[in-house]
Coordinates of C-alpha atoms in Angstrom, one line a residue:
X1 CA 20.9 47.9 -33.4
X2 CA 20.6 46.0 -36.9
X3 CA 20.2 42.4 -36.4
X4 CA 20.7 39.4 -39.2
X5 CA 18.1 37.2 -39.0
X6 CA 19.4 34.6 -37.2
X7 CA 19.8 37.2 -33.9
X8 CA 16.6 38.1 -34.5
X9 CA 15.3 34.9 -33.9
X10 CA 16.6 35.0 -30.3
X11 CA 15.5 38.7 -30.0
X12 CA 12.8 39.7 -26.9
X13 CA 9.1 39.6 -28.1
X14 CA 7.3 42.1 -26.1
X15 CA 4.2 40.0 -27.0
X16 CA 5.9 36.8 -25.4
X17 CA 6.7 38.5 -21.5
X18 CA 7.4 34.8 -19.9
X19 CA 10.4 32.8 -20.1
X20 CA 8.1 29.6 -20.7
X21 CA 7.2 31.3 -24.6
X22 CA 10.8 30.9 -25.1
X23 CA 12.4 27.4 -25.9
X24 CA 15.2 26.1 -23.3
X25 CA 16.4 23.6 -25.9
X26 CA 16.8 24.0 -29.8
X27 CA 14.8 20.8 -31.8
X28 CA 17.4 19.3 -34.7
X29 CA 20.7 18.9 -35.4
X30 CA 23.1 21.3 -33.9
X31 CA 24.5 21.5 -36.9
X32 CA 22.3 24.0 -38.2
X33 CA 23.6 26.7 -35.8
X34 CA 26.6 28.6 -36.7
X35 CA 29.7 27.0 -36.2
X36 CA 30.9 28.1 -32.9
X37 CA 35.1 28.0 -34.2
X38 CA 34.0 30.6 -36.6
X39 CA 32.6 32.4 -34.6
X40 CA 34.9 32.7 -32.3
X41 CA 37.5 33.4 -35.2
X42 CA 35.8 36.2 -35.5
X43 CA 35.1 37.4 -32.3
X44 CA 38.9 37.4 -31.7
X45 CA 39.8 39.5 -35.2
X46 CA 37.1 42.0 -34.6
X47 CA 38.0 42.5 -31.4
X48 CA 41.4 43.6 -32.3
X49 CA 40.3 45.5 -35.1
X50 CA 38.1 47.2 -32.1
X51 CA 40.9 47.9 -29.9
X52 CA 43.0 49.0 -32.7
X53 CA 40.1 52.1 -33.6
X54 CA 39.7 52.7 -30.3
X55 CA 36.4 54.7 -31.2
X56 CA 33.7 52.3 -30.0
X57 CA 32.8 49.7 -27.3
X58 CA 31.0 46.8 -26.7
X59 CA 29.1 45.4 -23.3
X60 CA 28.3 42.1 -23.0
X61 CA 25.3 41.9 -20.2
X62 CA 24.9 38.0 -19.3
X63 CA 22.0 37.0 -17.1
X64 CA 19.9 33.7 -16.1
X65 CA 19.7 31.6 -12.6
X66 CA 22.1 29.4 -11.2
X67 CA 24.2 27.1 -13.1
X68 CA 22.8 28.7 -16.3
X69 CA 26.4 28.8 -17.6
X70 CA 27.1 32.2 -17.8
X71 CA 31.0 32.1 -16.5
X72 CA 31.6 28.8 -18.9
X73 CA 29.8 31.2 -21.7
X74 CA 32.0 34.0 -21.0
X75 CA 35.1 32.0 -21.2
X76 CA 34.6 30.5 -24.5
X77 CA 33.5 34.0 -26.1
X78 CA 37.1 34.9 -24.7
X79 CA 39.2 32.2 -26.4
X80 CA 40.7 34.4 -29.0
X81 CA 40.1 38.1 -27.9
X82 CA 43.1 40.3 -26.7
X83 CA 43.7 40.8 -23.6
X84 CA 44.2 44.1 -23.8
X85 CA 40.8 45.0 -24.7
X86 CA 38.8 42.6 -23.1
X87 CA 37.7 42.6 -19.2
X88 CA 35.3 40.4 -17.5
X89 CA 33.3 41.3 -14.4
X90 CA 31.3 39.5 -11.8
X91 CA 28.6 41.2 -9.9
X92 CA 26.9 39.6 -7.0
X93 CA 24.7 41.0 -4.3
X94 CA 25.1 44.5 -3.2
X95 CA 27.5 44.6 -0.4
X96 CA 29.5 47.2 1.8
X97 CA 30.2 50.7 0.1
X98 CA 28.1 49.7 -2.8
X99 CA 24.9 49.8 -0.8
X100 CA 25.8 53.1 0.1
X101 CA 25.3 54.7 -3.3
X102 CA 23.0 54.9 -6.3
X103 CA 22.6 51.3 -8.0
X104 CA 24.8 52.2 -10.8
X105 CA 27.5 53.5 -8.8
X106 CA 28.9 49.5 -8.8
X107 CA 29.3 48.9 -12.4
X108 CA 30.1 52.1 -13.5
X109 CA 34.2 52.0 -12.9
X110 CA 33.8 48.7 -14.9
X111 CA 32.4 49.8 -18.2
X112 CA 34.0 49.7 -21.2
X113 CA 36.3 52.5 -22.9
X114 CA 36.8 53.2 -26.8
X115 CA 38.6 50.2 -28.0
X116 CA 37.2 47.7 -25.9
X117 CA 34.9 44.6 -25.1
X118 CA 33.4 44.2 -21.8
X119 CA 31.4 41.3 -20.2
X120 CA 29.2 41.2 -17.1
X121 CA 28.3 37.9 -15.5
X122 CA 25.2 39.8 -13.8
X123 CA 25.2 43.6 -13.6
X124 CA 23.3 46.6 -13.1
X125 CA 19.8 44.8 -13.3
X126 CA 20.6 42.7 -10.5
X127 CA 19.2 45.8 -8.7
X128 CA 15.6 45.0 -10.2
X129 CA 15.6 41.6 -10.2
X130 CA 18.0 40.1 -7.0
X131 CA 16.4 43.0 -5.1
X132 CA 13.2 42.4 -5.5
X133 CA 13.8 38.9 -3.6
X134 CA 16.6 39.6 -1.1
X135 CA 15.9 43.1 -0.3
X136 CA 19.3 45.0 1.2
X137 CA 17.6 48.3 1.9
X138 CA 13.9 48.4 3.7
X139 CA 11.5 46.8 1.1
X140 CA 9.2 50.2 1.2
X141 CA 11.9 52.6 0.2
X142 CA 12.5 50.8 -3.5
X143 CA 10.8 52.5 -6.6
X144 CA 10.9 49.5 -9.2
X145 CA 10.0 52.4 -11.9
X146 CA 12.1 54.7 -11.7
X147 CA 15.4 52.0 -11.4
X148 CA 13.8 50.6 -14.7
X149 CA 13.6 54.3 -16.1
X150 CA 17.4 54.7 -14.9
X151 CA 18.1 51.9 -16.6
X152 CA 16.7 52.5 -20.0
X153 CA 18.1 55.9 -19.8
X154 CA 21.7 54.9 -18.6
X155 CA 21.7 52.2 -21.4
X156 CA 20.5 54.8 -24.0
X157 CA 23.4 57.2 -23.1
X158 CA 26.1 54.3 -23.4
X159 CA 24.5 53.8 -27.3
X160 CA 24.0 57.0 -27.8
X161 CA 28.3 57.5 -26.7
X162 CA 28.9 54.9 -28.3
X163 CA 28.6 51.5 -26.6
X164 CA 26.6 48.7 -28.1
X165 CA 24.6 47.2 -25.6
X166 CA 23.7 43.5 -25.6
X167 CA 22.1 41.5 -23.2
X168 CA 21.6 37.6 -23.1
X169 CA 19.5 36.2 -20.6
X170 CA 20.4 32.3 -20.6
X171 CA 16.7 30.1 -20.5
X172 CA 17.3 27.8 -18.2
X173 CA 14.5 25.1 -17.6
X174 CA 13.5 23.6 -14.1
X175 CA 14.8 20.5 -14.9
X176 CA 18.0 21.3 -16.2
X177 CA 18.6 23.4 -13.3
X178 CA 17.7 21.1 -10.8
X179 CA 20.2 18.3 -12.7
X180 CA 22.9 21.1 -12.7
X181 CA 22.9 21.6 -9.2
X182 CA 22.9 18.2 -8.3
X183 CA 25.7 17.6 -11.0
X184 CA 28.0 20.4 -9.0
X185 CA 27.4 18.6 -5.6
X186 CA 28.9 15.5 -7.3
X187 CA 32.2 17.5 -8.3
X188 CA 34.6 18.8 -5.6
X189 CA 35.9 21.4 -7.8
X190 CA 32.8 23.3 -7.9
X191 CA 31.4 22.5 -4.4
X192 CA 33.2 25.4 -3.2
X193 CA 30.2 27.5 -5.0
X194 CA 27.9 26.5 -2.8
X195 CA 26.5 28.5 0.4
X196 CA 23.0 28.8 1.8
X197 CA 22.4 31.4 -0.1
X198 CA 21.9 28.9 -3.3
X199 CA 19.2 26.8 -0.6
X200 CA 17.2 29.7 -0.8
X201 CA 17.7 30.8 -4.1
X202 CA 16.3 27.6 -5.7
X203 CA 13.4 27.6 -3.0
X204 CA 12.7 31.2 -4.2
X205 CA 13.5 30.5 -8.3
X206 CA 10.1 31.2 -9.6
X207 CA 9.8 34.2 -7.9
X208 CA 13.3 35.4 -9.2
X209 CA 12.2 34.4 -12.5
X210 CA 9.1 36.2 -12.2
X211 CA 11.0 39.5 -11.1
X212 CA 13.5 39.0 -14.2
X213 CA 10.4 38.4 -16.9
X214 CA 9.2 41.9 -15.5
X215 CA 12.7 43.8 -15.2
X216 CA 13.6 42.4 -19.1
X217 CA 9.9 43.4 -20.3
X218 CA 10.7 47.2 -18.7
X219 CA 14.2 47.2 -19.5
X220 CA 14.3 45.9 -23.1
X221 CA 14.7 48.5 -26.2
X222 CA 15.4 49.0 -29.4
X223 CA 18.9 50.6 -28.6
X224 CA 19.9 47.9 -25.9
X225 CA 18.0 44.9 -26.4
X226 CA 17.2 41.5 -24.3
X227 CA 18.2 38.4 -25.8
X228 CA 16.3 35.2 -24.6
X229 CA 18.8 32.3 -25.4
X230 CA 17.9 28.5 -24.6
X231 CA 20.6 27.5 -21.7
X232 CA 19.5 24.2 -21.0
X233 CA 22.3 22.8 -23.6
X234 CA 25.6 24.6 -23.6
X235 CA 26.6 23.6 -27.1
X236 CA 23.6 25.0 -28.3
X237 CA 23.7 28.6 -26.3
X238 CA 27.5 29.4 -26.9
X239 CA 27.7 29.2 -30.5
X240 CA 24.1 31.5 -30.1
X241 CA 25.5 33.8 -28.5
X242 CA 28.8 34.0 -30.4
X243 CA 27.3 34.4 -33.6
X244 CA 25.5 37.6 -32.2
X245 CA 28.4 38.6 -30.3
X246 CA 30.4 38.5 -33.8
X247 CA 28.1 40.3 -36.0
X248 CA 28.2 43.2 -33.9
X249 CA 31.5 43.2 -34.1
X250 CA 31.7 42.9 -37.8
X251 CA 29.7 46.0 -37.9
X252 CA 31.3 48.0 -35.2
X253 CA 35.2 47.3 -36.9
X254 CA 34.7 46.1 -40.3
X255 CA 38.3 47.3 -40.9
X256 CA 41.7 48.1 -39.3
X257 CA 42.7 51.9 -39.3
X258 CA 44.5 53.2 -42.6
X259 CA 47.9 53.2 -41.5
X260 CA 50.3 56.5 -41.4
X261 CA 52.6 55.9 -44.6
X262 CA 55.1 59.0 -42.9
X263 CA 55.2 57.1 -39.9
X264 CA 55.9 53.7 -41.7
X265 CA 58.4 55.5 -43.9
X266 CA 60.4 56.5 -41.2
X267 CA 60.6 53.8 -39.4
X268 CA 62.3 51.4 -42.4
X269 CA 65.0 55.0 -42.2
X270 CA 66.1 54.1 -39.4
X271 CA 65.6 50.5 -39.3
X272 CA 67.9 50.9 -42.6
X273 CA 70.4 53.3 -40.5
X274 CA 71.1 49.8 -38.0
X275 CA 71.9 47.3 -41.0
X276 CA 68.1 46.1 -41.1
X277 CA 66.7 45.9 -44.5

């Protein structure tokens, strides 16, 4: 994947394995960050220019804890794409049938086809990170290796077919996420979030976060690469992740398809048979 070097900036440093080497906040003025509207802008044109070549995809990974603002993200990098080649999916714990299969089974049906843009609010890595705390098979039959192999190698197929893998894990700092969670008790329109499962998730958030600094070390490549993107101010990680979001783009549908002068031709015929001129 070629990167500008403003995405490179927020790319993984194999050197820097913990979240704490990463800022959670940007120093400065906002105003030296891309300008979210234009990036959005074109988000929404290159995404139509995807969907109209139909010969490439994009996935969208978006990880981090609680609160980190991954659904709130995904919205806004929606405001202008078309419908009609964009999907969003939430994954949560494994559950029912899916704990029945391989990992990847789940998220499969979901990826994207030629033509389109796909996001995941959590995904496939759920199953080395969320697993690693809340267990749904017997903790002695997991092999973290070989799901972090299956992972790389999965991911390398989608590029290698090609899908352009990017991933965003949203750096969320103790603080912030302690304020955010009180913030949603104080608002009845997201209390409905809440079950005891988000007790024990903040009681268990280092160790998550200690799961997900070793699943993005193991996971992260030059063909589907980690992004580590400050979360704890939202104006700040949106326009971040919608400039990286739109450069791919850029690159994967520079250009609509040349259109089929026959086929043009023959439509103003017989549009000019019915009086239209």
């Amino acid at each position: 994947m070629k990167l500008s070097a403003f995405a490179s900036s927020f790319l993984y440093d194999p050197g820097k394995p913990r979240f704490r080497d990463y800022p959670t906040f940007l120093d400065g003025d906002d105003t030296t960050l891309p300008g979210l509207e234009a990036s959005l802008d074109q988000i929404g044109e290159y995404q139509r220019r995807l969907w109209a070549n139909q010969s490439r995809a994009v996935l969208l990974v978006t990880h981090g804890p609680d609160t980190s603002g991954k659904d709130s993200l995904i919205r806004t990098l929606a405001t202008y794409a078309d419908p009609a080649g964009f999907h969003a999916w939430s994954f949560s714990r494994p559950r029912g049938a899916e704990t029945r299969h391989d990992f990847l089974w789940r998220v499969t049906p979901f990826l994207p086809g030629f033509g389109e843009m796909v996001a995941f609010n959590r995904s496939h890595h759920e199953a080395v990170i969320a697993e690693r705390v809340w267990p749904v098979h017997e903790a002695d039959s997991y092999n973290w290796e070989n799901r972090y192999r299956s992972i790389r190698n999965f991911e390398n197929h989608l590029v290698e077919e090609g899908t352009t893998v990017i991933k965003i894990w949203l750096n969320l700092s103790e603080d912030e996420h302690r304020q955010r969670l009180l913030k949603r008790l104080d608002k009845p329109r997201k209390r409905w979030k809440f079950d005891r499962s988000d007790i024990d998730g903040w009681e268990k958030r280092r160790e998550y976060e200690a799961f997900a600094e070793e699943a993005i070390a193991a996971t992260h490549t030059e063909q589907a690469p980690w992004f580590i993107v400050p979360g704890d101010r939202k104006p700040q990680a949106r326009p971040i992740v919608a400039a990286i979001l739109a450069e791919q783009l850029q690159k994967l549908a520079p250009e609509y398809p040349k259109e089929d002068e026959s086929v043009l031709k023959e439509y103003r015929r017989l549009l000019a048979k019915t009086g239209v001129e």
